[in-house]
Short mmCIF file of C-alpha atoms and ligand atoms in Angstrom, two decimals:
data_model
loop_
_atom_site.label_atom_id
_atom_site.label_comp_id
_atom_site.label_asym_id
_atom_site.label_seq_id
_atom_site.Cartn_x
_atom_site.Cartn_y
_atom_site.Cartn_z
CA ASP N 1 220.27 154.67 -101.81
CA MET N 2 216.83 153.42 -102.00
CA ALA N 3 217.39 150.25 -103.56
CA ARG N 4 220.15 149.10 -101.58
CA ARG N 5 218.45 150.04 -98.30
CA GLU N 6 215.60 147.83 -99.65
CA GLN N 7 218.00 144.97 -100.68
CA LEU N 8 219.35 145.12 -97.26
CA GLY N 9 216.20 145.37 -95.58
CA ILE N 10 214.82 142.10 -97.38
CA ALA N 11 218.06 140.49 -96.59
CA PHE N 12 217.72 141.19 -93.02
CA TYR N 13 214.17 140.20 -92.83
CA ASN N 14 214.95 137.12 -94.52
CA SER N 15 217.67 136.03 -92.05
CA ASN N 16 215.63 137.00 -89.02
CA MET N 17 212.87 134.71 -90.78
CA GLU N 18 215.05 132.03 -90.87
CA GLN N 19 216.66 132.37 -87.34
CA THR N 20 212.96 132.40 -86.00
CA HIS N 21 212.26 129.35 -88.17
CA LEU N 22 215.17 127.53 -86.87
CA LYS N 23 214.45 128.68 -83.19
CA ARG N 24 211.00 127.13 -83.87
CA LEU N 25 212.37 123.82 -84.95
CA GLN N 26 214.96 123.51 -82.24
CA LEU N 27 212.13 124.23 -79.67
CA LEU N 28 209.81 121.57 -81.38
CA ALA N 29 212.50 119.03 -81.41
CA ASP N 30 213.18 120.03 -77.59
CA LEU N 31 209.38 119.48 -76.79
CA LYS N 32 209.32 116.03 -78.65
CA LYS N 33 212.03 114.90 -76.56
CA THR N 34 211.07 116.01 -73.29
CA LEU N 35 207.47 114.61 -73.82
CA ALA N 36 209.16 111.23 -75.01
CA GLN N 37 211.68 111.10 -72.09
CA ASN N 38 209.19 112.83 -69.30
CA ASP N 39 212.22 114.08 -67.73
CA GLY N 40 210.33 116.87 -65.38
CA GLN N 41 210.91 119.85 -67.88
CA LEU N 42 206.85 119.51 -68.15
CA GLN N 43 204.77 120.45 -64.88
CA MET N 44 201.30 120.66 -64.06
CA TYR N 45 200.24 124.02 -62.33
CA PHE N 46 196.84 124.29 -60.85
CA GLN N 47 195.16 128.01 -60.45
CA PRO N 48 192.11 127.80 -57.95
CA LYS N 49 188.49 129.05 -58.87
CA VAL N 50 186.69 130.15 -55.82
CA LEU N 51 182.80 129.93 -55.35
CA ALA N 52 181.72 133.39 -55.47
CA SER N 53 178.85 133.17 -52.98
CA THR N 54 180.67 131.46 -50.13
CA GLN N 55 184.23 131.40 -51.04
CA GLU N 56 184.40 127.97 -49.34
CA HIS N 57 184.58 125.72 -52.47
CA PHE N 58 187.17 125.29 -54.79
CA ARG N 59 187.63 123.87 -58.44
CA PHE N 60 191.15 124.18 -60.36
CA GLU N 61 192.39 124.94 -63.87
CA ALA N 62 195.32 122.63 -64.81
CA LEU N 63 198.15 124.91 -66.72
CA ILE N 64 201.07 123.23 -68.28
CA ARG N 65 204.54 124.68 -67.55
CA TRP N 66 207.86 124.07 -69.50
CA ILE N 67 210.76 124.50 -67.64
CA HIS N 68 213.42 124.37 -70.59
CA PRO N 69 216.94 123.37 -69.08
CA GLU N 70 218.70 126.24 -71.34
CA GLN N 71 215.97 128.89 -72.02
CA GLY N 72 214.06 128.62 -68.79
CA PHE N 73 210.34 129.23 -68.55
CA ILE N 74 208.67 129.18 -71.99
CA PRO N 75 204.87 130.21 -71.83
CA PRO N 76 202.13 127.92 -72.92
CA ASP N 77 201.17 130.65 -75.08
CA LEU N 78 204.19 130.36 -77.20
CA PHE N 79 204.70 126.50 -77.18
CA ILE N 80 201.00 125.22 -77.39
CA PRO N 81 200.24 126.89 -80.83
CA LEU N 82 203.77 125.46 -82.11
CA ALA N 83 202.74 122.13 -81.05
CA GLU N 84 199.28 122.57 -82.57
CA GLN N 85 200.94 123.51 -85.83
CA ALA N 86 203.39 120.61 -85.69
CA GLY N 87 200.85 117.80 -84.84
CA LEU N 88 202.24 117.48 -81.14
CA ILE N 89 199.10 118.48 -79.43
CA ALA N 90 197.68 114.96 -79.09
CA ASN N 91 201.03 114.21 -77.18
CA ILE N 92 200.85 116.92 -74.76
CA THR N 93 197.08 116.40 -74.17
CA ASP N 94 197.61 112.78 -73.30
CA TRP N 95 200.62 113.84 -70.93
CA VAL N 96 198.15 116.68 -69.19
CA VAL N 97 195.26 114.29 -68.97
CA GLU N 98 197.57 111.61 -67.17
CA ALA N 99 199.38 114.18 -65.23
CA VAL N 100 195.99 115.58 -63.97
CA ILE N 101 194.33 112.39 -63.05
CA THR N 102 197.07 111.07 -61.11
CA GLN N 103 197.20 114.09 -59.21
CA ILE N 104 193.22 114.06 -58.53
CA ALA N 105 193.72 110.39 -57.47
CA GLU N 106 196.71 111.38 -54.90
CA TRP N 107 194.61 114.16 -53.49
CA LYS N 108 191.80 111.70 -53.20
CA SER N 109 194.09 109.52 -51.07
CA ASN N 110 194.56 112.39 -48.77
CA GLN N 111 190.83 113.13 -48.30
CA PHE N 112 190.98 116.07 -50.83
CA THR N 113 188.48 116.26 -53.83
CA ALA N 114 188.01 119.09 -56.07
CA GLN N 115 187.03 119.43 -59.87
CA VAL N 116 190.10 120.23 -62.24
CA ALA N 117 189.68 121.44 -65.72
CA ILE N 118 191.78 120.58 -68.69
CA ASN N 119 192.24 122.94 -71.58
CA LEU N 120 191.76 121.05 -75.11
CA SER N 121 192.72 122.63 -78.45
CA ALA N 122 190.72 122.36 -81.67
CA LYS N 123 192.67 119.46 -82.71
CA ASP N 124 191.89 117.24 -79.63
CA LEU N 125 188.10 117.67 -80.93
CA SER N 126 188.52 115.44 -83.57
CA ARG N 127 190.52 112.61 -81.84
CA LYS N 128 188.66 109.25 -82.10
CA HIS N 129 189.25 107.61 -78.86
CA LEU N 130 190.10 110.79 -76.67
CA LEU N 131 187.09 110.40 -74.56
CA GLU N 132 187.18 106.68 -74.35
CA ASN N 133 190.73 106.87 -73.15
CA ILE N 134 190.10 109.39 -70.69
CA LYS N 135 186.98 107.70 -69.18
CA GLN N 136 189.14 104.52 -69.02
CA LEU N 137 191.87 106.03 -66.96
CA LEU N 138 189.50 107.63 -64.55
CA ASP N 139 188.03 104.06 -64.08
CA ASP N 140 191.49 102.76 -63.45
CA TYR N 141 191.84 105.33 -60.72
CA SER N 142 187.97 104.72 -59.64
CA LEU N 143 187.16 108.34 -60.14
CA PRO N 144 183.98 109.64 -61.26
CA SER N 145 183.32 111.66 -64.55
CA ASP N 146 182.80 115.02 -62.54
CA SER N 147 186.75 114.84 -61.35
CA LEU N 148 187.31 116.65 -64.63
CA ALA N 149 186.16 119.29 -66.85
CA PHE N 150 187.18 120.70 -70.18
CA GLU N 151 187.78 124.19 -71.22
CA ILE N 152 187.58 124.75 -75.16
CA THR N 153 188.04 128.37 -76.43
CA GLU N 154 185.38 130.39 -78.20
CA SER N 155 187.42 130.58 -81.67
CA GLU N 156 188.00 126.79 -81.73
CA ILE N 157 184.49 126.04 -81.29
CA MET N 158 183.53 128.26 -83.88
CA ARG N 159 185.83 127.14 -86.43
CA ASP N 160 183.25 124.64 -87.08
CA ALA N 161 180.51 125.27 -84.86
CA LYS N 162 178.21 122.46 -86.45
CA GLU N 163 180.84 119.74 -85.92
CA ALA N 164 181.88 121.08 -82.75
CA ILE N 165 178.28 121.01 -81.21
CA ASP N 166 178.34 117.15 -82.00
CA LEU N 167 181.70 116.49 -80.24
CA LEU N 168 180.49 118.54 -77.29
CA ILE N 169 177.34 116.71 -76.88
CA ARG N 170 179.71 113.53 -76.87
CA PHE N 171 181.80 115.03 -73.90
CA ARG N 172 178.54 115.70 -72.07
CA SER N 173 177.33 112.38 -72.74
CA PHE N 174 180.32 110.79 -70.75
CA GLY N 175 179.49 113.33 -67.74
CA PHE N 176 182.07 115.81 -68.39
CA ASP N 177 181.54 119.58 -67.41
CA LEU N 178 182.32 121.80 -70.45
CA ALA N 179 183.46 125.28 -70.51
CA ILE N 180 183.75 128.01 -73.42
CA ASP N 181 187.26 129.59 -72.55
CA ASP N 182 188.02 133.08 -73.53
CA PHE N 183 184.59 134.20 -74.27
CA GLY N 184 184.20 137.42 -75.66
CA THR N 185 187.31 137.34 -77.58
CA GLY N 186 186.13 135.16 -80.50
CA TYR N 187 183.37 136.30 -82.94
CA SER N 188 180.42 133.88 -82.39
CA SER N 189 177.13 135.38 -82.72
CA LEU N 190 175.36 135.13 -79.67
CA SER N 191 172.82 133.02 -80.99
CA HIS N 192 174.99 130.06 -81.35
CA LEU N 193 175.23 130.06 -77.47
CA LYS N 194 171.66 128.55 -77.18
CA HIS N 195 172.98 125.48 -79.07
CA MET N 196 175.85 124.91 -77.37
CA PRO N 197 175.88 121.93 -74.93
CA VAL N 198 178.09 123.34 -72.52
CA THR N 199 177.86 123.93 -68.76
CA GLU N 200 179.90 126.98 -68.03
CA LEU N 201 181.06 130.34 -69.85
CA LYS N 202 184.52 131.88 -68.79
CA ILE N 203 184.76 135.46 -69.42
CA ASP N 204 187.91 136.43 -70.95
CA LYS N 205 190.53 138.08 -68.81
CA SER N 206 190.70 140.99 -71.40
CA PHE N 207 187.44 142.06 -69.88
CA VAL N 208 188.15 141.50 -66.08
CA LEU N 209 191.83 142.66 -65.53
CA GLN N 210 190.80 146.36 -65.08
CA LEU N 211 186.88 145.85 -64.47
CA ASP N 212 187.14 148.19 -61.45
CA GLN N 213 188.36 151.08 -63.79
CA LEU N 214 186.73 150.67 -67.04
CA ALA N 215 183.12 151.26 -67.42
CA ASP N 216 182.81 149.63 -70.97
CA ASP N 217 184.18 146.40 -69.39
CA GLN N 218 181.42 146.60 -66.63
CA ILE N 219 178.70 146.95 -68.91
CA ILE N 220 180.43 143.77 -71.17
CA VAL N 221 180.74 141.65 -67.98
CA LYS N 222 177.43 142.49 -66.09
CA SER N 223 175.51 141.52 -69.16
CA THR N 224 177.41 138.71 -70.41
CA ILE N 225 176.70 137.33 -66.84
CA GLU N 226 173.08 137.83 -67.23
CA LEU N 227 173.09 136.48 -70.67
CA ALA N 228 174.71 133.13 -69.59
CA HIS N 229 172.34 132.61 -66.52
CA SER N 230 169.20 133.40 -68.79
CA PHE N 231 171.01 130.14 -70.82
CA ASN N 232 171.24 128.37 -67.58
CA LEU N 233 175.23 128.48 -67.70
CA LYS N 234 177.59 129.04 -64.87
CA VAL N 235 179.90 131.83 -65.41
CA VAL N 236 183.53 132.02 -64.49
CA ALA N 237 185.63 135.09 -64.50
CA GLU N 238 189.34 134.87 -65.02
CA GLY N 239 191.59 137.61 -64.53
CA VAL N 240 190.35 138.91 -61.16
CA GLU N 241 193.18 140.77 -59.82
CA ASN N 242 191.87 143.13 -57.11
CA GLN N 243 189.25 143.55 -54.48
CA ALA N 244 187.13 145.93 -56.24
CA SER N 245 186.88 143.62 -59.34
CA MET N 246 185.99 140.94 -57.29
CA ASP N 247 183.11 142.76 -55.14
CA LEU N 248 181.61 143.90 -58.54
CA LEU N 249 181.51 140.25 -59.92
CA ARG N 250 179.97 138.82 -56.62
CA GLU N 251 177.56 141.53 -56.60
CA TRP N 252 176.34 140.78 -60.48
CA GLY N 253 176.04 137.20 -59.51
CA CYS N 254 179.12 135.62 -61.17
CA ASP N 255 179.48 132.17 -59.77
CA TRP N 256 183.24 131.46 -59.81
CA LEU N 257 186.22 133.62 -59.67
CA GLN N 258 189.69 133.28 -60.74
CA GLY N 259 192.73 135.41 -60.81
CA PHE N 260 195.97 136.56 -59.34
CA TYR N 261 194.01 138.09 -56.19
CA LEU N 262 192.79 134.74 -55.36
CA SER N 263 195.83 132.92 -56.28
CA ARG N 264 198.39 132.39 -59.12
CA PRO N 265 198.63 128.88 -60.62
CA LEU N 266 200.12 126.69 -58.04
CA PRO N 267 202.46 123.55 -58.14
CA ALA N 268 200.74 120.44 -56.97
CA LYS N 269 202.30 120.60 -53.46
CA ASP N 270 201.07 123.96 -52.67
CA VAL N 271 197.62 123.18 -53.36
CA LEU N 272 196.73 121.81 -50.01
CA PRO N 273 198.42 124.32 -48.12
CA TRP N 274 196.81 127.03 -50.11
CA VAL N 275 193.12 125.46 -49.40
CA GLU N 276 194.00 125.51 -45.79
CA ASN N 277 195.11 128.93 -45.69
CA PHE N 278 192.54 130.35 -47.92
CA ALA N 279 189.85 128.95 -45.71
CA LYS N 280 190.61 131.10 -42.82
CA PRO N 281 188.56 134.20 -43.68
CA ASP N 282 190.87 136.69 -42.04
CA GLN N 283 193.73 135.37 -44.47
CA ALA N 284 191.70 135.02 -47.63
CA ALA N 285 192.87 138.58 -49.05
CA ASN N 286 196.50 137.83 -48.44
CA ASN N 287 197.05 135.31 -51.29
P1 C2E B 301 193.88 130.06 -70.39
O1 C2E B 301 193.04 128.54 -70.55
O2 C2E B 301 192.85 131.26 -70.86
O3 C2E B 301 194.27 130.20 -69.04
C1 C2E B 301 194.19 131.64 -68.39
C2 C2E B 301 195.62 132.25 -68.42
O4 C2E B 301 195.46 133.41 -67.73
C3 C2E B 301 196.72 131.24 -67.66
O5 C2E B 301 197.78 131.78 -68.43
C4 C2E B 301 196.68 131.90 -66.28
O6 C2E B 301 197.77 131.86 -65.68
C5 C2E B 301 196.45 133.36 -66.79
N1 C2E B 301 195.75 134.01 -65.34
C6 C2E B 301 194.78 133.59 -64.64
N2 C2E B 301 194.47 134.57 -63.85
C7 C2E B 301 195.05 136.08 -64.21
C8 C2E B 301 195.09 137.12 -63.51
O7 C2E B 301 194.60 137.42 -62.71
N3 C2E B 301 195.87 138.11 -64.45
C9 C2E B 301 196.70 137.81 -65.46
N4 C2E B 301 197.43 138.69 -65.97
N5 C2E B 301 196.50 136.33 -66.12
C10 C2E B 301 195.82 135.63 -65.31
P2 C2E B 301 199.06 130.44 -68.77
O8 C2E B 301 199.27 129.75 -67.61
O9 C2E B 301 200.10 131.26 -69.42
O10 C2E B 301 198.03 129.84 -70.08
C11 C2E B 301 197.90 130.49 -71.13
C12 C2E B 301 197.22 129.87 -72.19
O11 C2E B 301 197.87 128.67 -72.56
C13 C2E B 301 195.72 129.27 -71.41
O12 C2E B 301 195.00 130.07 -71.66
C14 C2E B 301 195.44 128.05 -72.58
O13 C2E B 301 195.10 128.65 -73.74
C15 C2E B 301 197.12 127.61 -72.86
N6 C2E B 301 197.32 126.34 -72.03
C16 C2E B 301 197.77 126.27 -70.75
N7 C2E B 301 197.91 125.14 -70.07
C17 C2E B 301 197.38 124.28 -71.52
C18 C2E B 301 197.35 122.87 -71.48
O14 C2E B 301 197.54 122.13 -70.55
N8 C2E B 301 196.65 122.54 -72.57
C19 C2E B 301 196.38 123.43 -73.50
N9 C2E B 301 195.94 122.86 -74.90
N10 C2E B 301 196.63 124.68 -73.58
C20 C2E B 301 197.18 125.21 -72.27
MG1 MG B 302 191.24 128.01 -69.76
MG1 MG B 303 190.96 131.76 -70.62
MG1 MG B 304 193.31 131.42 -73.07
#
């Protein structure tokens, strides 16, 4: 009967929640351990951004990967929010910063220079000495500030726009480029844009993945590019998956292109080979 079904339903729901909760706790414990031991489960991948006009200049976005010994690949969309809730994100960001800077230094010793962007979460913004520490680490390796850029999502900035603006100004005063990530998915009023001390706007991939197919997305993306340019911001499109979308973005003057059509995120060892291969025009589309 109904009452019994409801009881069962609730019991089932509860045990499910408990399981999910336990899984999350276990995952967090594992994450803490691997951060402390630095045992190779965490890896930095690098996804190219290609200068749309010439396709001869590259930047990279640093994307963290976690290969769990039992569960295999755990996507960052899953464990980054967990880490944020559990107060672990500072440890992750510190790990990422160190991994990225040492990688840039290694590339430099091989005569390769390219800016790498690091994703920050909202909690990073309130850390007292984060910027000083990053600057110090760059100095230790004799790297200039423009070796690094930072990406912060629109929704994180908008949580407390006033406070965020002050922090972003500090980022800029250290010489770091700054991008608003996932632009279009938050609910910021466009008037906020004019107060944002950022250098770049990244159009969220949800508007780009099927750009060649969807007229609405075309209108949104084209006008976002125009809007960004009228505020003197550079525009990156993420999620470029085919030639037709890439052609449209270039036609509309989008500055940088990023997406699986150009390259998936790469382990560090594959970056230089990718660059050499991509530079040959007749192979550019084969990645
Ligand atoms: P994001 O910063 O917006 O990164 C872009 C995501 O889109 C990446 O997913 C990338 O692999 C994916 N992507 C790029 N081009 C394409 C494409 O053409 N098609 C499709 N379908 N996807 C594409 P990923 O690496 O799974 O990262 C997901 C999110 O996790 C990131 O979104 C970012 O918010 C977060 N994240 C990743 N690494 C870090 C990190 O080191 N620190 C922090 N705080 N967050 C990170
Ligand atoms: Mg990003
Ligand atoms: Mg994004
Ligand atoms: Mg994102």
